[in-house]
mmCIF file of C-alpha atoms in Angstrom:
data_model
loop_
_atom_site.group_PDB
_atom_site.id
_atom_site.type_symbol
_atom_site.label_atom_id
_atom_site.label_comp_id
_atom_site.label_asym_id
_atom_site.label_seq_id
_atom_site.Cartn_x
_atom_site.Cartn_y
_atom_site.Cartn_z
ATOM 1 C CA MET A 8 -10.082 23.286 -57.133
ATOM 2 C CA ASP A 9 -10.029 22.052 -53.550
ATOM 3 C CA GLY A 10 -13.169 20.112 -54.422
ATOM 4 C CA TYR A 11 -16.918 20.369 -54.370
ATOM 5 C CA GLY A 12 -19.701 19.130 -52.158
ATOM 6 C CA LYS A 13 -23.316 18.196 -52.815
ATOM 7 C CA TYR A 14 -26.496 18.029 -50.859
ATOM 8 C CA TYR A 15 -30.135 17.455 -51.743
ATOM 9 C CA PHE A 16 -32.686 20.177 -51.203
ATOM 10 C CA LYS A 17 -36.040 19.077 -49.827
ATOM 11 C CA LYS A 18 -37.796 19.746 -53.135
ATOM 12 C CA GLY A 19 -35.447 17.443 -54.995
ATOM 13 C CA ILE A 20 -33.007 19.990 -56.439
ATOM 14 C CA GLU A 21 -29.345 18.995 -56.298
ATOM 15 C CA TYR A 22 -26.833 21.667 -55.271
ATOM 16 C CA TYR A 23 -23.087 21.472 -55.831
ATOM 17 C CA PHE A 24 -20.767 23.832 -53.953
ATOM 18 C CA LEU A 25 -17.386 24.765 -55.416
ATOM 19 C CA HIS A 26 -14.707 25.796 -52.976
ATOM 20 C CA ASN A 27 -11.110 26.958 -53.277
ATOM 21 C CA SER A 28 -9.740 29.360 -50.699
ATOM 22 C CA GLU A 29 -7.238 30.910 -53.096
ATOM 23 C CA ILE A 30 -9.546 31.556 -56.040
ATOM 24 C CA PHE A 31 -12.704 32.220 -54.020
ATOM 25 C CA PRO A 32 -11.305 33.791 -50.824
ATOM 26 C CA ARG A 33 -14.591 35.390 -49.682
ATOM 27 C CA PRO A 34 -17.832 36.843 -51.078
ATOM 28 C CA TYR A 35 -17.257 39.942 -53.206
ATOM 29 C CA PRO A 36 -13.448 39.957 -52.871
ATOM 30 C CA ASP A 37 -11.488 43.063 -53.827
ATOM 31 C CA LEU A 38 -9.255 41.560 -56.552
ATOM 32 C CA ASP A 39 -7.128 43.017 -59.323
ATOM 33 C CA SER A 40 -8.087 42.548 -62.980
ATOM 34 C CA ALA A 41 -6.138 39.344 -63.568
ATOM 35 C CA ALA A 42 -7.402 37.697 -60.382
ATOM 36 C CA THR A 43 -11.003 38.659 -61.175
ATOM 37 C CA VAL A 44 -10.830 37.161 -64.664
ATOM 38 C CA ARG A 45 -9.153 34.050 -63.263
ATOM 39 C CA GLU A 46 -11.956 33.717 -60.725
ATOM 40 C CA ILE A 47 -14.796 33.862 -63.240
ATOM 41 C CA ALA A 48 -12.927 31.638 -65.726
ATOM 42 C CA CYS A 49 -12.295 29.049 -63.030
ATOM 43 C CA PHE A 50 -15.893 29.157 -61.888
ATOM 44 C CA ALA A 51 -17.188 28.662 -65.428
ATOM 45 C CA LYS A 52 -14.902 25.710 -66.173
ATOM 46 C CA ALA A 53 -15.461 24.125 -62.775
ATOM 47 C CA ALA A 54 -19.248 24.342 -63.100
ATOM 48 C CA LEU A 55 -19.126 22.479 -66.410
ATOM 49 C CA GLN A 56 -16.540 20.018 -65.065
ATOM 50 C CA VAL A 57 -18.891 19.067 -62.232
ATOM 51 C CA LEU A 58 -21.501 18.096 -64.820
ATOM 52 C CA CYS A 59 -18.927 15.955 -66.611
ATOM 53 C CA ASP A 60 -17.759 14.276 -63.404
ATOM 54 C CA TYR A 61 -21.316 13.305 -62.521
ATOM 55 C CA ASN A 62 -22.170 12.268 -66.089
ATOM 56 C CA ILE A 63 -24.808 14.983 -66.365
ATOM 57 C CA VAL A 64 -25.352 16.283 -69.891
ATOM 58 C CA PRO A 65 -28.225 18.763 -69.577
ATOM 59 C CA SER A 66 -30.451 19.835 -72.432
ATOM 60 C CA LEU A 67 -30.353 23.348 -70.974
ATOM 61 C CA VAL A 68 -27.811 25.285 -68.897
ATOM 62 C CA CYS A 69 -29.207 28.423 -67.285
ATOM 63 C CA THR A 70 -26.725 31.083 -66.147
ATOM 64 C CA ASN A 71 -27.384 34.231 -64.136
ATOM 65 C CA ASP A 72 -25.605 37.578 -64.122
ATOM 66 C CA TRP A 73 -22.032 38.507 -65.092
ATOM 67 C CA PHE A 74 -20.144 36.081 -62.840
ATOM 68 C CA THR A 75 -21.373 33.154 -64.944
ATOM 69 C CA GLY A 76 -20.732 34.952 -68.223
ATOM 70 C CA LEU A 77 -17.971 32.673 -69.530
ATOM 71 C CA VAL A 78 -19.896 29.418 -69.066
ATOM 72 C CA PRO A 79 -21.499 29.258 -72.548
ATOM 73 C CA ALA A 80 -18.169 30.061 -74.216
ATOM 74 C CA TYR A 81 -16.448 27.080 -72.592
ATOM 75 C CA GLY A 82 -19.468 24.893 -73.256
ATOM 76 C CA LYS A 83 -19.428 25.668 -76.973
ATOM 77 C CA ASN A 84 -15.766 26.264 -77.897
ATOM 78 C CA GLY A 85 -14.592 22.664 -77.537
ATOM 79 C CA SER A 86 -13.041 22.990 -74.074
ATOM 80 C CA PHE A 87 -15.083 19.923 -73.124
ATOM 81 C CA GLY A 88 -15.041 18.225 -76.513
ATOM 82 C CA ASP A 89 -18.505 17.461 -77.848
ATOM 83 C CA THR A 90 -20.007 16.932 -74.383
ATOM 84 C CA PHE A 91 -22.296 19.956 -74.577
ATOM 85 C CA LYS A 92 -22.848 19.900 -78.332
ATOM 86 C CA GLY A 93 -26.588 19.325 -77.884
ATOM 87 C CA THR A 94 -26.962 21.641 -74.875
ATOM 88 C CA LYS A 95 -28.707 25.010 -75.122
ATOM 89 C CA PHE A 96 -27.495 27.908 -73.001
ATOM 90 C CA PHE A 97 -29.871 30.479 -71.526
ATOM 91 C CA HIS A 98 -28.609 33.615 -69.738
ATOM 92 C CA ILE A 99 -30.581 35.670 -67.226
ATOM 93 C CA CYS A 100 -29.707 39.377 -67.427
ATOM 94 C CA HIS A 101 -30.625 40.039 -63.826
ATOM 95 C CA ASN A 102 -29.039 43.488 -63.911
ATOM 96 C CA LEU A 103 -27.324 44.763 -67.039
ATOM 97 C CA GLU A 104 -26.696 48.378 -66.084
ATOM 98 C CA THR A 105 -23.166 49.365 -67.105
ATOM 99 C CA SER A 106 -21.818 49.192 -63.554
ATOM 100 C CA TYR A 107 -23.299 45.694 -63.121
ATOM 101 C CA GLU A 108 -22.004 44.067 -66.321
ATOM 102 C CA GLY A 109 -18.921 42.808 -64.468
ATOM 103 C CA ARG A 110 -16.576 44.988 -66.501
ATOM 104 C CA VAL A 111 -12.862 44.471 -65.798
ATOM 105 C CA PHE A 112 -10.334 47.155 -66.716
ATOM 106 C CA PRO A 113 -6.891 45.592 -67.326
ATOM 107 C CA THR A 114 -3.834 47.816 -67.400
ATOM 108 C CA ASP A 115 -1.755 48.298 -70.542
ATOM 109 C CA GLU A 116 0.814 45.906 -69.070
ATOM 110 C CA GLU A 117 -1.837 43.230 -68.505
ATOM 111 C CA GLY A 118 -3.141 43.482 -72.063
ATOM 112 C CA ASP A 119 -6.321 41.603 -72.943
ATOM 113 C CA LEU A 120 -5.753 38.872 -70.307
ATOM 114 C CA GLY A 121 -6.439 36.311 -73.024
ATOM 115 C CA GLY A 122 -3.872 33.963 -71.518
ATOM 116 C CA ILE A 123 -6.313 33.420 -68.641
ATOM 117 C CA TYR A 124 -9.640 32.813 -70.382
ATOM 118 C CA GLN A 125 -8.063 31.364 -73.585
ATOM 119 C CA PHE A 126 -10.681 31.988 -76.253
ATOM 120 C CA ASP A 127 -11.434 34.646 -78.888
ATOM 121 C CA THR A 128 -10.849 38.014 -77.232
ATOM 122 C CA GLU A 129 -13.728 39.634 -79.139
ATOM 123 C CA LEU A 130 -16.163 37.547 -77.101
ATOM 124 C CA VAL A 131 -15.276 39.657 -74.065
ATOM 125 C CA ILE A 132 -13.651 42.804 -75.521
ATOM 126 C CA ASP A 133 -15.285 45.201 -77.970
ATOM 127 C CA PRO A 134 -12.466 46.285 -80.284
ATOM 128 C CA THR A 135 -14.333 49.468 -81.248
ATOM 129 C CA TRP A 136 -14.384 50.865 -77.713
ATOM 130 C CA GLU A 137 -11.773 53.430 -76.780
ATOM 131 C CA LYS A 138 -10.799 51.584 -73.608
ATOM 132 C CA ARG A 139 -9.905 47.899 -73.347
ATOM 133 C CA ILE A 140 -12.627 46.369 -71.172
ATOM 134 C CA VAL A 141 -13.086 42.676 -70.440
ATOM 135 C CA ASN A 142 -16.846 42.225 -70.245
ATOM 136 C CA PRO A 143 -18.187 38.782 -69.233
ATOM 137 C CA SER A 144 -21.779 39.893 -69.878
ATOM 138 C CA ARG A 145 -20.859 40.503 -73.520
ATOM 139 C CA CYS A 146 -19.628 36.920 -73.725
ATOM 140 C CA ALA A 147 -22.764 35.528 -72.089
ATOM 141 C CA ILE A 148 -25.088 37.275 -74.520
ATOM 142 C CA ILE A 149 -23.076 36.473 -77.655
ATOM 143 C CA MET A 150 -22.610 32.797 -76.835
ATOM 144 C CA SER A 151 -25.966 31.977 -75.232
ATOM 145 C CA ASP A 152 -28.813 30.693 -77.354
ATOM 146 C CA GLN A 153 -31.332 32.920 -75.612
ATOM 147 C CA TRP A 154 -31.665 35.417 -72.773
ATOM 148 C CA GLY A 155 -34.322 36.713 -70.449
ATOM 149 C CA THR A 156 -34.679 39.175 -67.617
ATOM 150 C CA VAL A 157 -36.677 39.915 -64.491
ATOM 151 C CA SER A 158 -39.477 42.107 -65.833
ATOM 152 C CA LYS A 159 -41.143 42.986 -69.121
ATOM 153 C CA SER A 160 -40.297 46.664 -68.780
ATOM 154 C CA TYR A 161 -36.643 45.955 -68.112
ATOM 155 C CA LYS A 162 -36.478 43.750 -71.192
ATOM 156 C CA GLU A 163 -37.619 46.696 -73.297
ATOM 157 C CA ASP A 164 -35.173 49.005 -71.502
ATOM 158 C CA LEU A 165 -32.290 46.683 -72.378
ATOM 159 C CA LEU A 166 -33.315 46.281 -76.005
ATOM 160 C CA ASN A 167 -33.544 50.049 -76.396
ATOM 161 C CA ASN A 168 -30.750 51.402 -74.196
ATOM 162 C CA SER A 169 -28.143 48.802 -73.241
ATOM 163 C CA PRO A 170 -24.626 49.200 -74.698
ATOM 164 C CA LEU A 171 -24.979 45.495 -75.521
ATOM 165 C CA ASN A 172 -28.323 45.847 -77.281
ATOM 166 C CA PHE A 173 -26.897 44.938 -80.697
ATOM 167 C CA PHE A 174 -26.209 41.414 -79.406
ATOM 168 C CA LEU A 175 -29.391 41.295 -77.344
ATOM 169 C CA LYS A 176 -31.421 41.948 -80.492
ATOM 170 C CA GLN A 177 -29.785 39.014 -82.284
ATOM 171 C CA LYS A 178 -31.750 36.565 -80.138
ATOM 172 C CA PRO A 179 -35.354 36.123 -81.292
ATOM 173 C CA CYS A 180 -38.155 36.465 -78.765
ATOM 174 C CA PRO A 181 -36.309 37.034 -75.454
ATOM 175 C CA PHE A 182 -38.694 37.240 -72.526
ATOM 176 C CA GLY A 183 -39.112 39.162 -69.320
ATOM 177 C CA CYS A 184 -40.899 37.785 -66.280
ATOM 178 C CA SER A 185 -41.365 39.721 -63.050
ATOM 179 C CA ASN A 186 -39.598 38.453 -59.954
ATOM 180 C CA GLY A 187 -41.562 36.580 -57.364
ATOM 181 C CA ILE A 188 -41.024 35.127 -53.904
ATOM 182 C CA ASP A 189 -42.185 32.049 -52.023
ATOM 183 C CA MET A 190 -45.350 33.272 -50.286
ATOM 184 C CA ASP A 191 -45.632 30.321 -47.916
ATOM 185 C CA ARG A 192 -42.060 30.819 -46.756
ATOM 186 C CA ARG A 193 -42.689 34.529 -46.161
ATOM 187 C CA TYR A 194 -45.909 33.821 -44.267
ATOM 188 C CA ASN A 195 -43.996 31.404 -42.032
ATOM 189 C CA ARG A 196 -41.419 34.121 -41.369
ATOM 190 C CA PHE A 197 -44.200 36.496 -40.380
ATOM 191 C CA LYS A 198 -45.599 33.879 -38.003
ATOM 192 C CA GLU A 199 -42.168 33.458 -36.432
ATOM 193 C CA PHE A 200 -41.208 37.120 -36.017
ATOM 194 C CA CYS A 201 -44.493 39.041 -36.169
ATOM 195 C CA GLN A 202 -46.728 37.343 -33.651
ATOM 196 C CA GLY A 203 -48.225 40.644 -32.528
ATOM 197 C CA GLY A 204 -49.631 41.384 -35.948
ATOM 198 C CA ARG A 205 -49.376 44.792 -37.618
ATOM 199 C CA GLN A 206 -49.880 46.861 -34.481
ATOM 200 C CA GLY A 207 -47.591 44.674 -32.409
ATOM 201 C CA CYS A 208 -44.799 45.000 -34.959
ATOM 202 C CA LYS A 209 -45.225 48.755 -35.189
ATOM 203 C CA ARG A 210 -45.097 49.052 -31.408
ATOM 204 C CA GLU A 211 -41.860 47.018 -31.271
ATOM 205 C CA ILE A 212 -40.274 49.119 -34.017
ATOM 206 C CA GLN A 213 -41.197 52.416 -32.388
ATOM 207 C CA GLN A 214 -39.877 51.258 -29.036
ATOM 208 C CA LYS A 215 -36.672 49.708 -30.366
ATOM 209 C CA TYR A 216 -35.662 52.292 -32.951
ATOM 210 C CA PHE A 217 -37.394 55.561 -32.005
ATOM 211 C CA ASN A 218 -37.212 55.472 -28.183
ATOM 212 C CA PHE A 219 -40.992 55.350 -27.672
ATOM 213 C CA GLY A 220 -42.304 54.295 -24.277
ATOM 214 C CA ASP A 221 -45.507 53.017 -25.848
ATOM 215 C CA ALA A 222 -46.762 52.941 -29.385
ATOM 216 C CA ASP A 223 -48.342 55.907 -31.107
ATOM 217 C CA TYR A 224 -50.225 54.375 -34.005
ATOM 218 C CA SER A 225 -51.214 57.797 -35.343
ATOM 219 C CA ILE A 226 -47.589 58.469 -36.347
ATOM 220 C CA PRO A 227 -46.930 56.973 -39.793
ATOM 221 C CA LEU A 228 -43.947 54.666 -40.233
ATOM 222 C CA TYR A 229 -42.067 54.812 -43.546
ATOM 223 C CA THR A 230 -39.337 52.235 -44.123
ATOM 224 C CA PHE A 231 -36.613 51.469 -46.611
ATOM 225 C CA VAL A 232 -34.827 48.098 -46.639
ATOM 226 C CA GLY A 233 -31.912 47.525 -49.008
ATOM 227 C CA ARG A 234 -28.336 48.330 -49.902
ATOM 228 C CA LEU A 235 -27.145 51.915 -49.486
ATOM 229 C CA THR A 236 -26.028 52.310 -53.085
ATOM 230 C CA GLU A 237 -26.673 54.818 -55.831
ATOM 231 C CA GLN A 238 -28.957 52.344 -57.576
ATOM 232 C CA LYS A 239 -31.338 52.287 -54.620
ATOM 233 C CA GLY A 240 -31.736 56.079 -54.524
ATOM 234 C CA VAL A 241 -31.253 56.319 -50.755
ATOM 235 C CA GLU A 242 -29.743 59.792 -50.951
ATOM 236 C CA LEU A 243 -33.076 61.095 -52.216
ATOM 237 C CA LEU A 244 -34.641 60.031 -48.906
ATOM 238 C CA LEU A 245 -31.811 61.468 -46.844
ATOM 239 C CA ASP A 246 -31.916 64.816 -48.639
ATOM 240 C CA ALA A 247 -35.641 65.121 -47.934
ATOM 241 C CA ALA A 248 -35.767 63.614 -44.427
ATOM 242 C CA GLU A 249 -35.116 66.745 -42.344
ATOM 243 C CA GLU A 250 -37.598 68.831 -44.306
ATOM 244 C CA ILE A 251 -40.314 66.189 -43.974
ATOM 245 C CA ILE A 252 -39.670 65.797 -40.247
ATOM 246 C CA ASN A 253 -40.022 69.552 -39.743
ATOM 247 C CA MET A 254 -43.114 69.736 -41.960
ATOM 248 C CA THR A 255 -44.822 67.104 -39.785
ATOM 249 C CA ASN A 256 -43.585 68.641 -36.505
ATOM 250 C CA GLY A 257 -41.700 65.424 -35.858
ATOM 251 C CA ARG A 258 -44.788 63.252 -36.120
ATOM 252 C CA ILE A 259 -43.249 60.772 -38.535
ATOM 253 C CA ASN A 260 -40.991 57.726 -38.271
ATOM 254 C CA ILE A 261 -38.473 57.116 -41.070
ATOM 255 C CA LEU A 262 -36.452 53.903 -40.829
ATOM 256 C CA ILE A 263 -33.647 52.962 -43.215
ATOM 257 C CA GLY A 264 -32.403 49.397 -42.800
ATOM 258 C CA GLY A 265 -29.294 48.518 -44.774
ATOM 259 C CA SER A 266 -25.602 49.053 -45.290
ATOM 260 C CA GLY A 267 -23.081 49.385 -48.113
ATOM 261 C CA SER A 268 -19.444 49.217 -49.133
ATOM 262 C CA PRO A 269 -17.056 51.448 -47.152
ATOM 263 C CA LYS A 270 -15.115 52.000 -50.391
ATOM 264 C CA ASP A 271 -18.135 53.464 -52.168
ATOM 265 C CA PRO A 272 -18.139 57.325 -52.108
ATOM 266 C CA TYR A 273 -21.940 57.309 -52.411
ATOM 267 C CA PHE A 274 -22.190 55.148 -49.299
ATOM 268 C CA GLN A 275 -19.890 57.479 -47.387
ATOM 269 C CA ARG A 276 -22.072 60.472 -48.285
ATOM 270 C CA CYS A 277 -25.091 58.545 -47.010
ATOM 271 C CA VAL A 278 -23.294 57.738 -43.763
ATOM 272 C CA ASP A 279 -22.525 61.422 -43.124
ATOM 273 C CA LYS A 280 -26.138 62.434 -43.736
ATOM 274 C CA ILE A 281 -27.469 59.576 -41.617
ATOM 275 C CA LYS A 282 -25.330 60.590 -38.650
ATOM 276 C CA TYR A 283 -26.549 64.168 -38.909
ATOM 277 C CA VAL A 284 -30.280 63.403 -39.232
ATOM 278 C CA ARG A 285 -30.313 60.616 -36.650
ATOM 279 C CA GLY A 286 -28.372 62.735 -34.162
ATOM 280 C CA LYS A 287 -30.768 65.665 -34.535
ATOM 281 C CA TYR A 288 -34.077 63.737 -34.759
ATOM 282 C CA PRO A 289 -33.681 60.452 -32.828
ATOM 283 C CA ASN A 290 -37.445 60.079 -32.281
ATOM 284 C CA SER A 291 -38.249 60.493 -35.960
ATOM 285 C CA PHE A 292 -35.351 58.985 -37.882
ATOM 286 C CA TRP A 293 -33.280 55.813 -37.534
ATOM 287 C CA ALA A 294 -30.560 54.156 -39.593
ATOM 288 C CA ASP A 295 -27.367 52.324 -38.678
ATOM 289 C CA PRO A 296 -25.151 51.720 -41.739
ATOM 290 C CA ASP A 297 -22.537 49.959 -39.592
ATOM 291 C CA ALA A 298 -24.849 47.072 -38.721
ATOM 292 C CA PHE A 299 -26.595 44.399 -40.769
ATOM 293 C CA PHE A 300 -30.342 44.947 -40.539
ATOM 294 C CA THR A 301 -32.215 41.881 -39.279
ATOM 295 C CA ASP A 302 -35.802 43.075 -38.684
ATOM 296 C CA GLY A 303 -36.965 42.920 -42.283
ATOM 297 C CA ALA A 304 -40.055 40.841 -41.582
ATOM 298 C CA LYS A 305 -41.149 43.135 -38.742
ATOM 299 C CA VAL A 306 -40.904 46.280 -40.837
ATOM 300 C CA ASN A 307 -42.732 44.503 -43.672
ATOM 301 C CA MET A 308 -45.630 43.966 -41.281
ATOM 302 C CA GLY A 309 -45.406 47.045 -39.049
ATOM 303 C CA SER A 310 -44.844 49.792 -41.616
ATOM 304 C CA ASP A 311 -47.507 52.069 -42.986
ATOM 305 C CA PHE A 312 -45.569 52.573 -46.216
ATOM 306 C CA ALA A 313 -42.481 51.057 -47.817
ATOM 307 C CA LEU A 314 -40.055 53.258 -49.727
ATOM 308 C CA MET A 315 -38.357 52.147 -52.953
ATOM 309 C CA PRO A 316 -36.841 55.207 -54.656
ATOM 310 C CA SER A 317 -34.543 53.097 -56.838
ATOM 311 C CA LEU A 318 -32.942 55.028 -59.671
ATOM 312 C CA PHE A 319 -33.171 51.782 -61.656
ATOM 313 C CA GLU A 320 -34.571 48.433 -60.599
ATOM 314 C CA PRO A 321 -34.643 45.576 -63.120
ATOM 315 C CA GLY A 322 -37.145 43.574 -61.092
ATOM 316 C CA GLY A 323 -37.108 44.047 -57.357
ATOM 317 C CA LEU A 324 -37.994 41.646 -54.547
ATOM 318 C CA VAL A 325 -38.485 43.970 -51.584
ATOM 319 C CA GLN A 326 -41.820 45.287 -52.871
ATOM 320 C CA HIS A 327 -43.213 41.750 -52.938
ATOM 321 C CA GLU A 328 -42.180 41.176 -49.327
ATOM 322 C CA PHE A 329 -44.129 44.274 -48.304
ATOM 323 C CA PHE A 330 -47.103 43.371 -50.494
ATOM 324 C CA ILE A 331 -47.459 39.971 -48.816
ATOM 325 C CA ALA A 332 -47.655 41.795 -45.478
ATOM 326 C CA GLY A 333 -50.349 44.101 -46.890
ATOM 327 C CA THR A 334 -48.110 47.192 -46.858
ATOM 328 C CA PRO A 335 -48.316 49.659 -49.779
ATOM 329 C CA VAL A 336 -45.130 50.714 -51.576
ATOM 330 C CA ILE A 337 -44.023 54.183 -52.696
ATOM 331 C CA ALA A 338 -41.718 53.626 -55.677
ATOM 332 C CA PHE A 339 -39.956 55.370 -58.518
ATOM 333 C CA LYS A 340 -41.584 54.413 -61.811
ATOM 334 C CA THR A 341 -38.741 52.417 -63.312
ATOM 335 C CA GLY A 342 -37.929 48.922 -64.575
ATOM 336 C CA GLY A 343 -39.673 46.114 -62.758
ATOM 337 C CA LEU A 344 -41.191 48.476 -60.190
ATOM 338 C CA LYS A 345 -43.536 49.954 -62.774
ATOM 339 C CA ASP A 346 -44.631 46.401 -63.630
ATOM 340 C CA THR A 347 -45.558 45.569 -60.030
ATOM 341 C CA VAL A 348 -46.356 48.805 -58.142
ATOM 342 C CA PHE A 349 -49.634 50.393 -59.243
ATOM 343 C CA ASP A 350 -51.154 53.658 -58.037
ATOM 344 C CA PHE A 351 -53.972 53.304 -55.531
ATOM 345 C CA PHE A 352 -57.360 54.724 -56.449
ATOM 346 C CA GLY A 353 -59.693 54.826 -53.468
ATOM 347 C CA ASN A 354 -62.925 55.103 -55.400
ATOM 348 C CA GLU A 355 -62.123 51.990 -57.373
ATOM 349 C CA ALA A 356 -60.236 50.193 -54.582
ATOM 350 C CA THR A 357 -57.461 49.308 -56.995
ATOM 351 C CA GLY A 358 -53.692 49.563 -56.779
ATOM 352 C CA ASN A 359 -51.084 48.662 -54.200
ATOM 353 C CA GLY A 360 -49.013 51.796 -53.746
ATOM 354 C CA ILE A 361 -47.909 55.164 -55.106
ATOM 355 C CA THR A 362 -45.462 55.792 -57.955
ATOM 356 C CA PHE A 363 -43.514 58.910 -58.895
ATOM 357 C CA ASP A 364 -41.611 59.639 -62.083
ATOM 358 C CA ASN A 365 -39.334 62.580 -61.207
ATOM 359 C CA HIS A 366 -36.230 61.420 -59.362
ATOM 360 C CA CYS A 367 -35.325 64.567 -57.457
ATOM 361 C CA LYS A 368 -36.088 66.203 -54.123
ATOM 362 C CA GLU A 369 -38.390 68.933 -55.443
#
C-alpha cells in the first residue's frame, strides 16, 4: 500500500482512507479477473492491518457488500494470528442479486486464483457449480457470524430465493431493517437549493428542462432519479413515455435524471430511446444520459410524483428523499419498496404513494 490517512468526522467517527494507485486506480475500474481478486484481497487485508497498526481490536467488524467479502476470512483464518480471535464479524447484504454478488469468472488458464487470496478455495468457489466462479459474497456469508440486510421483505426474499440461501439459513435470526436518511441534512439541502418552495422548484424545473417561459402548475411533473440500469426499470418508463404524452395531449412533464455505464447494452438501449423521445417531445420529456444529474433536491421538492419502477430494490433511498419533501412515490411492489411505499387512500388519508405489481407496459 502507498499508505492510509485518517480524519475525524464531526460526530466522533474515525475514518481511515486506503490508497494505492496501482491496486485502486479509480472507482469501479474495468479489471480482469486476477486484478479484481487482487484488489478485494488487498482491501480486506489492508483494512484489518490498519486496525492492527492502531492497536484497535474491535468486538465487532461490520462489512458491507461484495467488495468487503474476504475480510472475515482473513480475520478468522490466522492471517493476523490470534488478534481477531474474540471479534465477531457481521455482513450487510446490501444487494445480493446474482449480478451484484461480485462474481469473478476466471479463465481456464487462470484456474481458481487461489494463489492470490490464499485460503480454502471452497470459501469463494462452489465446487458443484458447472462454471468456476470466484464469489466474495459466498465467503462473507460463510465466514461471518451473522448477516443482515436493508429491509424485512428483502431478507425474506434472500432466504427463499438467493443462490446462497443455504449459507444464509445457517445463521440464526438474521435481521432486516429498512434504509433511512439523515432528515436534518436533507432539510438543510432543501433550504439551500429550494428556497422558492414547491412551486418555485417546479417553475425552475419547467423553465430549465422543458423550455417553459413561465410555470404551468396544472401540468403534472413526474420524475425519476437514479442509475439507468436494468435493476431500476427505466426502460419501462421509456417504452410508455410517448404513449402517455400523446394520451395527455402533451400536458405532462417526465424528467429522468441519471446516467449509466457506456459498456452496458441496457444503458445503450435507454440512450437510443431517450434521444428519440426527447427530440420529438422537448416540452414534455427530458433526460440527458451524458451528464451527471445535479438537481436532485429540486426535483424532490418540485415534483408531483416520483417514479421508482425498480425491477428489484433491496431497500432504496430515493423514496425517502422524496417523502421528506412531501412528494408521493409511484413504485413497483418489490423488496424494500413494498416496506416503505404504501398506497394512498383518500377517505382514510393514509399512505404515501401508489404501488403496482405487474412489471410491464400494459
